Amino acid sequence: MNLQQQIGALSVTPMSAAPMSAESGIFSGDKIPATVSASPGWRSPTASLRCATDTTDRVSTSPPLSPRIGVMLPDLSGAWQALMTEEAAPAEVREYKEEVGGGAQVKEKGVPVYVMMPLDSVTKGNAVSRRKAVNASMQALKSAGVEGVMMDVWWGLVEREAPGEYNWGGYVELMEMAKKNGLKVQAVMSFHQCGGNVGDSCTIPLPKWAVEEIDKDPALAYTDQWGRRNYEYISLGCDTLPVLKGRTPIQCYSDFMRSFRDRFEHLLGDTIVEIQVGMGPAGELRYPSYPEQNGTWKFPGIGAFQCYDKYMLSHLKTAAEAAGKPEWGSTGPRDAGHYNNWPEDTNFFRKEGGGWNCPYGEFFLTWYSEMLLSHGERILSSVKSIFNNTGVKISVKIAGIHWHYGTRSHAPELTAGYYNTRFRDGYLPIAQMLARHGAIFNFTCIEMRDHEQPQDAQCAPEKLVRQVALATGKAQVPLAGENALPRYDEFAHEQILKASCLDVDGNEGGEREMCAFTYLRMTPDLFQPDNWRHFVAFVKKMNERKNGEQVERDAEHFVRVSQPLVQEAAVALVH
């Protein structure tokens, strides 16, 4: 079939609406996420949030969800209208960059927009999943002015069968597809398991041989105080130990990235412009303190410390002895509650007299957060040597943990490894670490507004984004953004536009802005006519830093102009 016929076939494919998942792959399985919209004035009923102390389900129905209203079947025809138009000018070719040495961003015209690809873009057989649909989607994104795409490069797929055996299969075709369509690529070195986190629409475990090693030695997995193991990511406590078939985890990550560099050397710096290095669950530099799998954690629970495997406890013992407090080295806090508690339910996190603000708490939280920073340092040191002089940027993703942000202890951030409290800035040390390696600070929850979130849980995403903007400004490290959850409404887009300007107190001269923004995600919902129209206008506003009715009219025309061609192709294929 020609391109119009392919598009027409896709636009009349039968679909069934399904409950909204935080993120869903395009055409993944037979369930299609429902299209949703948001209202900025929504409030979460307090009764749905606060329950008895000893329960584990006293929380809202999902992680930091913004409001959703309305359900409709996705209509793909709008996604493809842009493909046929002759009036769509090619997107301006731009690069985002920082000053030599990882300094502040150079002020340019607009913020380039990338779009995340489906998590399962490459199959377990190392082929491209839904090849025609992905190619057509790439063409649509390019025509709308999108700079590029972000794709997960899964350790669990590429090195699945045996150590040191890499099958780049579908990624070769995907990279060439992006190049052919004139799109840049942010390649994510995904050393974590897919499945068990917000929006995971498929399951991709760690490599078989790595899982076998964890089965032999369960302490390779992060462990909580109740002995629950987490297979999402190898515990950083054994970073430098040869526990994976004679190699250390850091060596495994380095060998993987070196193989990637060698296989895609011809595309580095041109098509592949950024390497985002996964450093924990969901690819984020953090501990797996709030796992959704099996209902262990539900928003807005405080999570739990992940330092009870023998390797982490060995490091803790050494640190306690060095501090002259050997009695502090046998365990983590025992009074920090359960995953779904709230701060005031625990002795450790409560605002008055909480253990977090006593000498032991300060020792433990310093050690716990510095272990995470050291993990980042080790990986980035290797990354710099591997991708030196290739022309690619390096970035690291930091989680936007905004619930209970308004409390004194900031418990969910502490359990995740971010030592951020009312009395201490936990994001400046992270920014400074990234600055030392010339890496980009990539942050989530950019689309959220404080008043859209459950107020009883003292959620404050806007305040958190502001704090991160100030920290990255002080450290002179570039800041990039992502939306944490799918949002297609103008309220979310307006918030992203506002946040991407980094117009906060403390920015000298007001010349900073985000170096890039990555939009979540390439799904059928994105190409539903109303959503696509809003998205096209959003990209134009981000690119040109223009607003107003003219932009909206341009977007409307862009989406409408080729609709008859698409409808004609669809009708012809039906008959």
Coordinates of C-alpha atoms in Angstrom, one line a residue:
M1 CA 0.0 0.0 0.0
N2 CA 1.1 3.6 -0.6
L3 CA 1.4 6.0 2.3
Q4 CA -2.2 7.4 2.0
Q5 CA -3.5 3.8 2.0
Q6 CA -1.5 2.9 5.0
I7 CA -2.8 6.0 6.8
G8 CA -6.3 5.2 5.8
A9 CA -6.0 1.7 7.0
L10 CA -4.8 2.9 10.4
S11 CA -7.6 5.5 10.7
V12 CA -10.4 2.9 10.3
T13 CA -8.8 0.2 12.5
P14 CA -11.4 -0.9 15.1
M15 CA -10.6 0.3 18.6
S16 CA -12.0 -0.1 22.0
A17 CA -11.7 2.4 24.7
A18 CA -10.0 1.3 27.9
P19 CA -9.3 3.0 31.2
M20 CA -6.6 5.6 31.1
S21 CA -3.1 4.4 32.0
A22 CA -0.5 7.0 32.7
E23 CA 1.4 6.1 29.6
S24 CA 0.5 3.6 26.8
G25 CA 2.3 2.4 23.8
I26 CA 0.9 3.3 20.4
F27 CA -1.3 0.3 19.2
S28 CA 0.1 -1.8 22.1
G29 CA -2.1 -4.8 22.5
D30 CA -5.9 -4.5 21.9
K31 CA -6.5 -1.8 24.5
I32 CA -6.4 1.8 23.5
P33 CA -6.3 4.5 26.2
A34 CA -9.2 6.8 26.4
T35 CA -8.8 10.4 25.4
V36 CA -9.1 12.8 28.4
S37 CA -9.0 16.4 29.3
A38 CA -8.4 18.4 32.4
S39 CA -9.9 21.2 34.4
P40 CA -7.6 23.5 36.3
G41 CA -10.1 24.1 39.0
W42 CA -10.5 20.5 40.1
R43 CA -9.9 19.4 43.7
S44 CA -9.5 15.9 45.1
P45 CA -12.0 15.0 47.7
T46 CA -10.2 14.8 51.0
A47 CA -12.1 11.8 52.1
S48 CA -10.5 9.7 49.3
L49 CA -7.1 10.5 50.6
R50 CA -7.0 10.3 54.4
C51 CA -7.8 7.0 56.1
A52 CA -6.7 5.0 59.1
T53 CA -3.0 4.8 59.9
D54 CA -2.7 1.0 59.5
T55 CA -4.2 0.7 56.1
T56 CA -2.3 0.4 52.8
D57 CA -5.0 1.6 50.4
R58 CA -5.8 4.9 52.0
V59 CA -4.6 6.9 49.0
S60 CA -5.9 8.3 45.7
T61 CA -6.3 6.0 42.8
S62 CA -3.1 6.7 41.1
P63 CA 0.3 8.5 41.2
P64 CA 0.5 12.2 40.8
L65 CA -2.5 12.3 38.4
S66 CA -3.9 15.5 37.1
P67 CA -7.6 15.7 36.6
R68 CA -9.3 13.9 33.8
I69 CA -12.8 14.4 32.5
G70 CA -14.6 12.8 29.6
V71 CA -13.9 9.7 27.5
M72 CA -14.0 9.3 23.7
L73 CA -12.6 6.8 21.2
P74 CA -9.4 7.9 19.6
D75 CA -9.7 9.0 16.0
L76 CA -6.4 8.6 14.1
S77 CA -7.5 10.5 11.0
G78 CA -6.4 13.8 12.5
A79 CA -3.0 12.5 13.1
W80 CA -2.3 12.0 9.5
Q81 CA -3.7 15.2 8.1
A82 CA -0.4 17.0 8.4
L83 CA 1.3 14.3 6.3
M84 CA -0.3 15.4 3.0
T85 CA -0.2 19.2 3.3
E86 CA 2.1 21.0 1.0
E87 CA 1.9 24.2 3.1
A88 CA 3.7 22.8 6.1
A89 CA 7.2 24.3 6.1
P90 CA 10.1 22.2 7.3
A91 CA 10.9 22.8 11.0
E92 CA 13.7 25.1 11.6
V93 CA 16.9 23.2 12.3
R94 CA 18.2 24.1 15.7
E95 CA 20.5 22.7 18.3
Y96 CA 20.3 23.1 22.0
K97 CA 23.6 23.7 23.6
E98 CA 25.3 25.0 26.7
E99 CA 28.5 27.0 27.1
V100 CA 31.8 25.2 27.2
G101 CA 32.2 23.3 30.4
G102 CA 28.5 22.5 31.0
G103 CA 27.5 26.1 31.7
A104 CA 24.2 27.9 31.3
Q105 CA 22.2 27.6 28.2
V106 CA 22.7 30.0 25.3
K107 CA 19.6 31.9 24.7
E108 CA 18.1 30.8 21.4
K109 CA 14.7 31.2 19.7
G110 CA 12.4 28.8 21.3
V111 CA 12.7 25.4 23.0
P112 CA 13.0 22.3 20.8
V113 CA 10.2 19.7 21.4
Y114 CA 10.9 16.0 21.3
V115 CA 8.3 13.2 21.6
M116 CA 8.7 10.0 23.5
M117 CA 8.2 6.9 21.4
P118 CA 6.2 3.8 22.7
L119 CA 8.0 1.8 25.3
D120 CA 7.7 -1.3 23.1
S121 CA 8.9 0.2 19.8
V122 CA 11.3 -2.7 19.5
T123 CA 9.9 -6.2 20.0
K124 CA 11.3 -9.1 22.0
G125 CA 12.4 -10.5 18.7
N126 CA 14.5 -7.4 18.1
A127 CA 12.3 -6.0 15.3
V128 CA 10.5 -2.7 14.9
S129 CA 7.0 -2.9 16.3
R130 CA 4.2 -1.5 14.2
R131 CA 6.7 -0.3 11.6
K132 CA 4.2 1.4 9.2
A133 CA 2.4 3.2 12.0
V134 CA 5.6 4.4 13.6
N135 CA 7.0 5.7 10.3
A136 CA 3.7 7.6 9.5
S137 CA 3.8 9.0 13.1
M138 CA 7.3 10.2 12.6
Q139 CA 6.3 12.0 9.4
A140 CA 3.4 13.6 11.1
L141 CA 5.6 14.8 14.0
K142 CA 8.2 16.2 11.7
S143 CA 5.6 18.1 9.6
A144 CA 4.3 19.6 12.9
G145 CA 7.7 21.1 13.7
V146 CA 8.8 18.5 16.3
E147 CA 12.6 18.4 16.6
G148 CA 13.0 14.7 17.3
V149 CA 12.0 11.6 19.3
M150 CA 13.1 9.9 22.5
M151 CA 13.5 6.2 22.4
D152 CA 14.3 3.7 25.1
V153 CA 17.2 1.4 24.2
W154 CA 16.5 -1.6 26.5
W155 CA 19.4 -3.5 28.1
G156 CA 16.9 -6.4 28.6
L157 CA 16.4 -6.6 24.8
V158 CA 19.7 -5.9 23.3
E159 CA 21.9 -8.0 25.7
R160 CA 19.1 -10.4 26.6
E161 CA 20.6 -13.8 25.8
A162 CA 24.2 -13.8 27.0
P163 CA 26.8 -11.4 28.5
G164 CA 28.5 -9.3 25.8
E165 CA 26.2 -10.5 23.0
Y166 CA 24.4 -7.4 21.6
N167 CA 21.5 -7.6 19.1
W168 CA 20.8 -4.0 18.0
G169 CA 18.2 -5.4 15.5
G170 CA 15.2 -3.1 15.5
Y171 CA 17.1 -0.1 16.8
V172 CA 19.2 0.0 13.6
E173 CA 16.0 0.3 11.6
L174 CA 14.4 2.8 14.0
M175 CA 17.4 5.1 14.0
E176 CA 17.5 5.1 10.2
M177 CA 13.8 5.7 10.1
A178 CA 14.3 8.8 12.3
K179 CA 17.1 10.0 10.1
K180 CA 15.1 9.5 6.9
N181 CA 12.3 11.6 8.4
G182 CA 14.6 14.3 9.5
L183 CA 14.2 13.8 13.2
K184 CA 16.8 14.0 15.9
V185 CA 17.0 11.2 18.5
Q186 CA 17.4 11.2 22.3
A187 CA 18.6 7.7 23.0
V188 CA 17.9 6.4 26.5
M189 CA 20.2 3.8 27.8
S190 CA 17.6 1.9 29.8
F191 CA 19.3 -0.3 32.3
H192 CA 16.1 -0.8 34.3
Q193 CA 13.1 -3.2 34.0
C194 CA 10.0 -2.0 32.1
G195 CA 7.0 -2.9 34.2
G196 CA 6.0 -1.9 37.7
N197 CA 6.1 1.9 37.4
V198 CA 3.7 4.7 36.4
G199 CA 2.7 4.3 32.8
D200 CA 4.6 1.1 32.0
S201 CA 2.5 -0.4 29.2
C202 CA 4.6 -3.5 28.6
T203 CA 7.0 -5.7 30.5
I204 CA 10.7 -5.9 29.6
P205 CA 12.8 -7.5 32.3
L206 CA 16.5 -7.2 32.8
P207 CA 18.7 -9.6 30.7
K208 CA 18.0 -13.2 31.4
W209 CA 21.5 -13.9 32.6
A210 CA 21.4 -10.9 35.0
V211 CA 18.1 -12.1 36.5
E212 CA 19.7 -15.5 36.9
E213 CA 22.4 -13.9 39.0
I214 CA 19.9 -12.1 41.1
D215 CA 18.1 -15.4 41.7
K216 CA 21.3 -16.9 42.9
D217 CA 22.1 -13.9 45.1
P218 CA 18.9 -12.0 45.9
A219 CA 20.9 -9.3 47.6
L220 CA 21.8 -7.9 44.2
A221 CA 18.2 -6.5 44.2
Y222 CA 17.2 -3.4 46.2
T223 CA 15.6 -4.6 49.4
D224 CA 13.3 -2.9 51.9
Q225 CA 13.2 -3.5 55.7
W226 CA 10.6 -6.2 55.3
G227 CA 12.8 -8.2 53.0
R228 CA 10.8 -7.4 49.8
R229 CA 13.1 -7.5 46.8
N230 CA 12.9 -5.2 43.8
Y231 CA 14.1 -6.5 40.4
E232 CA 13.7 -3.2 38.6
Y233 CA 17.4 -2.2 38.8
I234 CA 20.6 -3.7 40.2
S235 CA 21.3 -2.4 43.7
L236 CA 23.9 0.4 43.5
G237 CA 25.5 -1.2 46.6
C238 CA 27.3 -3.6 44.4
D239 CA 28.3 -1.2 41.6
T240 CA 32.0 -2.0 41.8
L241 CA 31.7 -5.7 42.6
P242 CA 32.1 -8.4 39.9
V243 CA 28.7 -10.0 40.6
L244 CA 27.4 -10.3 37.1
K245 CA 29.2 -13.2 35.4
G246 CA 32.6 -11.7 36.4
R247 CA 31.7 -8.1 35.6
T248 CA 30.6 -5.3 37.8
P249 CA 27.3 -3.6 37.0
I250 CA 29.2 -0.4 36.0
Q251 CA 31.3 -2.5 33.6
C252 CA 28.1 -4.0 32.1
Y253 CA 26.6 -0.6 31.6
S254 CA 29.8 0.7 30.1
D255 CA 30.3 -2.2 27.7
F256 CA 26.7 -1.8 26.6
M257 CA 27.1 1.9 25.8
R258 CA 30.5 1.3 24.1
S259 CA 28.8 -1.3 21.8
F260 CA 26.0 1.2 21.1
R261 CA 28.6 3.9 20.3
D262 CA 30.4 1.6 17.9
R263 CA 27.3 0.4 16.1
F264 CA 25.8 3.9 15.7
E265 CA 28.9 5.9 15.3
H266 CA 27.9 7.2 11.9
L267 CA 24.7 8.8 13.5
L268 CA 26.2 10.3 16.7
G269 CA 26.1 14.0 16.9
D270 CA 23.9 14.3 13.7
T271 CA 20.8 12.1 14.1
I272 CA 21.6 10.9 17.7
V273 CA 22.1 14.1 19.5
E274 CA 21.6 13.0 23.1
I275 CA 22.4 10.0 25.3
Q276 CA 20.2 9.9 28.4
V277 CA 21.8 7.5 30.9
G278 CA 19.4 5.4 33.0
M279 CA 20.5 5.3 36.6
G280 CA 17.7 3.6 38.5
P281 CA 14.0 2.6 38.2
A282 CA 12.1 4.2 35.4
G283 CA 15.5 5.4 34.2
E284 CA 15.7 8.0 36.9
L285 CA 18.5 8.7 39.4
R286 CA 16.7 7.4 42.5
Y287 CA 15.9 4.4 44.6
P288 CA 12.8 2.3 43.8
S289 CA 11.1 3.7 46.9
Y290 CA 7.6 3.8 45.5
P291 CA 7.0 0.6 43.4
E292 CA 3.5 0.2 42.0
Q293 CA 3.9 -3.4 41.1
N294 CA 1.6 -5.7 43.0
G295 CA 0.0 -2.7 44.7
T296 CA 3.0 -2.2 47.0
W297 CA 2.7 1.6 46.8
K298 CA -0.1 3.9 45.9
F299 CA -0.1 7.7 45.6
P300 CA 0.5 9.7 47.7
G301 CA 2.3 7.3 50.1
I302 CA 5.7 8.2 51.5
G303 CA 7.5 5.1 50.1
A304 CA 10.2 3.2 51.9
F305 CA 14.0 3.2 52.2
Q306 CA 15.8 0.7 50.0
C307 CA 19.0 -0.1 51.8
Y308 CA 18.5 -3.5 53.4
D309 CA 20.4 -5.7 51.0
K310 CA 23.7 -7.0 52.3
Y311 CA 25.8 -4.8 50.0
M312 CA 24.1 -1.5 51.0
L313 CA 24.2 -2.5 54.7
S314 CA 27.9 -3.2 54.4
H315 CA 28.4 0.4 53.1
L316 CA 26.3 1.7 55.9
K317 CA 28.3 -0.2 58.5
T318 CA 31.6 1.3 57.1
A319 CA 30.1 4.8 57.1
A320 CA 28.8 4.5 60.7
E321 CA 32.2 3.3 61.9
A322 CA 33.9 6.2 60.1
A323 CA 31.5 8.6 61.9
G324 CA 32.4 7.1 65.3
K325 CA 28.9 5.7 65.6
P326 CA 29.1 2.0 64.9
E327 CA 25.7 1.5 66.5
W328 CA 24.2 3.3 63.6
G329 CA 25.5 0.9 61.0
S330 CA 23.4 -2.2 61.5
T331 CA 20.1 -1.0 59.9
G332 CA 18.2 1.8 58.4
P333 CA 15.4 3.7 60.3
R334 CA 12.9 1.3 61.8
D335 CA 10.3 3.9 62.6
A336 CA 9.9 5.3 59.1
G337 CA 6.5 3.7 58.5
H338 CA 5.2 1.8 55.5
Y339 CA 4.9 2.6 51.8
N340 CA 1.5 4.0 52.1
N341 CA 1.8 5.9 55.4
W342 CA 1.8 9.7 55.6
P343 CA 4.6 11.6 57.3
E344 CA 2.7 12.4 60.5
D345 CA 1.9 8.7 60.9
T346 CA 5.6 8.0 61.6
N347 CA 8.1 8.9 64.2
F348 CA 10.8 9.4 61.7
F349 CA 9.0 11.8 59.3
R350 CA 6.7 13.7 61.6
K351 CA 7.2 17.5 61.7
E352 CA 7.8 17.8 65.5
G353 CA 10.6 15.8 66.9
G354 CA 10.9 13.6 63.8
G355 CA 14.0 11.4 63.5
W356 CA 14.8 13.0 60.1
N357 CA 15.9 16.2 62.0
C358 CA 18.0 14.5 64.7
P359 CA 21.7 13.6 64.5
Y360 CA 21.1 10.0 63.6
G361 CA 18.6 11.0 60.9
E362 CA 21.0 13.5 59.4
F363 CA 23.8 10.9 59.4
F364 CA 21.6 8.3 57.7
L365 CA 20.0 10.7 55.1
T366 CA 23.4 12.1 54.2
W367 CA 24.8 8.6 53.6
Y368 CA 21.7 7.4 51.7
S369 CA 21.7 10.4 49.4
E370 CA 25.5 10.4 48.9
M371 CA 25.4 6.8 47.9
L372 CA 23.0 7.8 45.1
L373 CA 25.2 10.7 44.0
S374 CA 28.3 8.4 44.0
H375 CA 26.4 6.0 41.7
G376 CA 25.7 8.9 39.3
E377 CA 29.4 10.0 39.4
R378 CA 30.6 6.5 38.6
I379 CA 28.3 6.1 35.6
L380 CA 28.9 9.6 34.3
S381 CA 32.7 9.2 34.5
S382 CA 32.4 6.2 32.2
V383 CA 29.9 7.9 29.9
K384 CA 32.2 10.8 29.4
S385 CA 35.1 8.6 28.2
I386 CA 32.9 6.5 25.9
F387 CA 31.1 9.4 24.1
N388 CA 33.9 11.9 24.2
N389 CA 34.2 13.9 20.9
T390 CA 31.1 12.3 19.4
G391 CA 29.0 15.4 19.5
V392 CA 26.2 14.0 21.7
K393 CA 24.9 15.6 24.8
I394 CA 24.6 13.6 28.0
S395 CA 21.6 13.8 30.2
V396 CA 20.3 12.3 33.5
K397 CA 16.6 12.1 34.5
I398 CA 15.5 13.2 38.0
A399 CA 12.1 12.3 39.3
G400 CA 9.5 15.0 40.1
I401 CA 8.4 13.8 43.5
H402 CA 6.0 16.6 44.4
W403 CA 3.6 14.9 46.9
H404 CA 4.1 15.9 50.6
Y405 CA 6.4 18.6 49.3
G406 CA 4.7 21.1 51.6
T407 CA 5.7 19.2 54.7
R408 CA 8.8 19.8 56.7
S409 CA 10.4 16.4 56.1
H410 CA 9.6 15.9 52.4
A411 CA 9.3 12.2 53.2
P412 CA 8.8 10.8 49.6
E413 CA 11.8 12.6 48.4
L414 CA 13.9 11.3 51.3
T415 CA 13.0 7.7 50.7
A416 CA 13.8 8.1 47.0
G417 CA 17.3 9.5 47.9
Y418 CA 16.8 13.2 47.5
Y419 CA 17.9 14.8 50.8
N420 CA 15.5 17.7 50.4
T421 CA 13.8 19.1 53.5
R422 CA 12.5 22.5 54.7
F423 CA 16.0 23.1 56.0
R424 CA 18.1 21.7 53.2
D425 CA 18.3 22.0 49.4
G426 CA 18.5 18.4 48.0
Y427 CA 18.6 19.3 44.3
L428 CA 21.7 21.6 44.3
P429 CA 24.1 18.7 45.1
I430 CA 22.5 16.7 42.2
A431 CA 22.8 19.7 39.8
Q432 CA 26.4 20.3 40.9
M433 CA 27.3 16.6 40.3
L434 CA 25.8 16.8 36.8
A435 CA 27.6 20.1 36.1
R436 CA 30.9 18.5 36.9
H437 CA 30.3 16.1 34.1
G438 CA 28.7 18.5 31.7
A439 CA 25.4 16.7 31.8
I440 CA 21.9 18.0 31.3
F441 CA 19.5 17.9 34.3
N442 CA 16.2 16.4 32.9
F443 CA 13.2 16.9 35.2
T444 CA 9.6 15.7 35.1
C445 CA 6.2 17.0 36.3
I446 CA 6.6 20.2 34.2
E447 CA 3.0 20.2 33.2
M448 CA 1.4 20.1 36.7
R449 CA -0.1 23.0 38.7
D450 CA -0.3 23.0 42.4
H451 CA -4.1 23.6 42.6
E452 CA -4.8 20.6 40.3
Q453 CA -3.2 18.2 42.9
P454 CA -4.7 16.7 46.1
Q455 CA -4.2 19.5 48.6
D456 CA -4.4 17.2 51.7
A457 CA -1.2 15.6 50.5
Q458 CA 0.4 19.0 50.2
C459 CA 1.4 18.4 46.6
A460 CA 3.4 21.4 45.1
P461 CA 4.8 20.5 41.6
E462 CA 5.1 24.2 40.7
K463 CA 7.1 25.0 43.7
L464 CA 9.3 21.9 43.2
V465 CA 10.0 22.9 39.5
R466 CA 10.9 26.4 40.7
Q467 CA 13.3 25.0 43.3
V468 CA 15.0 22.8 40.6
A469 CA 15.2 25.8 38.2
L470 CA 16.9 27.8 40.9
A471 CA 19.3 25.0 41.7
T472 CA 20.3 24.3 38.1
G473 CA 20.7 28.1 37.6
K474 CA 23.1 28.3 40.6
A475 CA 25.0 25.2 39.4
Q476 CA 25.1 26.5 35.8
V477 CA 23.8 23.2 34.5
P478 CA 21.3 23.0 31.5
L479 CA 17.8 22.1 32.5
A480 CA 15.4 20.0 30.2
G481 CA 11.9 19.0 31.0
E482 CA 9.3 16.3 30.5
N483 CA 5.6 16.0 31.4
A484 CA 5.1 13.2 33.9
L485 CA 1.7 12.1 32.7
P486 CA -0.2 12.4 29.3
R487 CA -1.9 15.8 29.0
Y488 CA -3.4 17.1 25.8
D489 CA -5.3 20.1 27.2
E490 CA -4.3 23.7 26.7
F491 CA -4.0 24.3 30.5
A492 CA -1.2 21.8 30.7
H493 CA 0.4 23.2 27.5
E494 CA 0.3 26.7 29.0
Q495 CA 2.0 25.5 32.1
I496 CA 4.8 23.8 30.2
L497 CA 5.3 27.0 28.2
K498 CA 5.5 29.0 31.4
A499 CA 7.8 26.6 33.1
S500 CA 10.1 26.3 30.1
C501 CA 10.9 30.0 30.3
L502 CA 12.5 29.4 33.7
D503 CA 11.3 32.8 34.7
V504 CA 11.9 32.5 38.4
D505 CA 13.6 34.7 41.0
G506 CA 17.3 34.3 41.1
N507 CA 17.9 33.9 37.3
E508 CA 20.5 36.5 36.5
G509 CA 19.3 38.6 33.5
G510 CA 16.4 36.3 32.9
E511 CA 18.1 34.8 29.9
R512 CA 17.8 31.1 30.8
E513 CA 15.3 28.8 29.3
M514 CA 15.0 25.0 29.1
C515 CA 17.4 23.5 26.6
A516 CA 14.7 21.0 25.4
F517 CA 11.3 19.6 26.2
T518 CA 10.2 16.0 25.7
Y519 CA 6.5 15.3 25.3
L520 CA 4.9 12.1 26.6
R521 CA 4.1 10.2 24.4
M522 CA 3.5 8.9 20.8
T523 CA 0.1 7.3 21.2
P524 CA -3.2 7.2 19.4
D525 CA -4.5 9.8 21.8
L526 CA -1.9 12.3 20.6
F527 CA -3.3 12.0 17.1
Q528 CA -7.0 12.4 18.0
P529 CA -8.1 15.5 16.1
D530 CA -8.6 17.9 19.0
N531 CA -5.5 16.7 20.8
W532 CA -3.4 17.0 17.6
R533 CA -4.6 20.5 17.0
H534 CA -3.7 21.6 20.5
F535 CA -0.3 19.8 20.2
V536 CA 0.5 21.5 16.8
A537 CA -0.2 24.9 18.4
F538 CA 1.9 24.0 21.4
V539 CA 4.9 23.0 19.3
K540 CA 4.6 26.2 17.4
K541 CA 4.5 28.3 20.6
M542 CA 7.5 26.4 22.0
N543 CA 9.5 26.8 18.8
E544 CA 8.7 30.5 18.1
R545 CA 7.9 31.7 21.6
K546 CA 4.7 33.2 20.1
N547 CA 1.2 33.0 21.5
G548 CA -2.2 34.2 20.5
E549 CA -5.1 33.6 18.1
Q550 CA -2.9 33.6 15.0
V551 CA -1.0 30.6 16.2
E552 CA -4.3 28.8 16.9
R553 CA -5.6 29.6 13.5
D554 CA -2.4 28.4 11.8
A555 CA -2.6 25.1 13.7
E556 CA -6.3 24.7 12.8
H557 CA -5.5 25.2 9.1
F558 CA -2.5 22.9 9.3
V559 CA -4.7 20.1 10.7
R560 CA -7.7 20.7 8.4
V561 CA -6.1 21.3 5.0
S562 CA -5.5 17.7 4.0
Q563 CA -8.4 16.1 5.8
P564 CA -10.4 15.3 2.6
L565 CA -7.4 13.2 1.2
V566 CA -7.2 11.2 4.4
Q567 CA -10.9 10.6 4.6
E568 CA -11.0 9.6 0.9
A569 CA -8.3 7.0 1.4
A570 CA -10.0 5.6 4.5
V571 CA -13.4 5.3 2.8
A572 CA -11.8 3.6 -0.2
L573 CA -10.1 1.0 2.0
V574 CA -13.3 0.3 4.0
H575 CA -15.0 -0.7 0.7

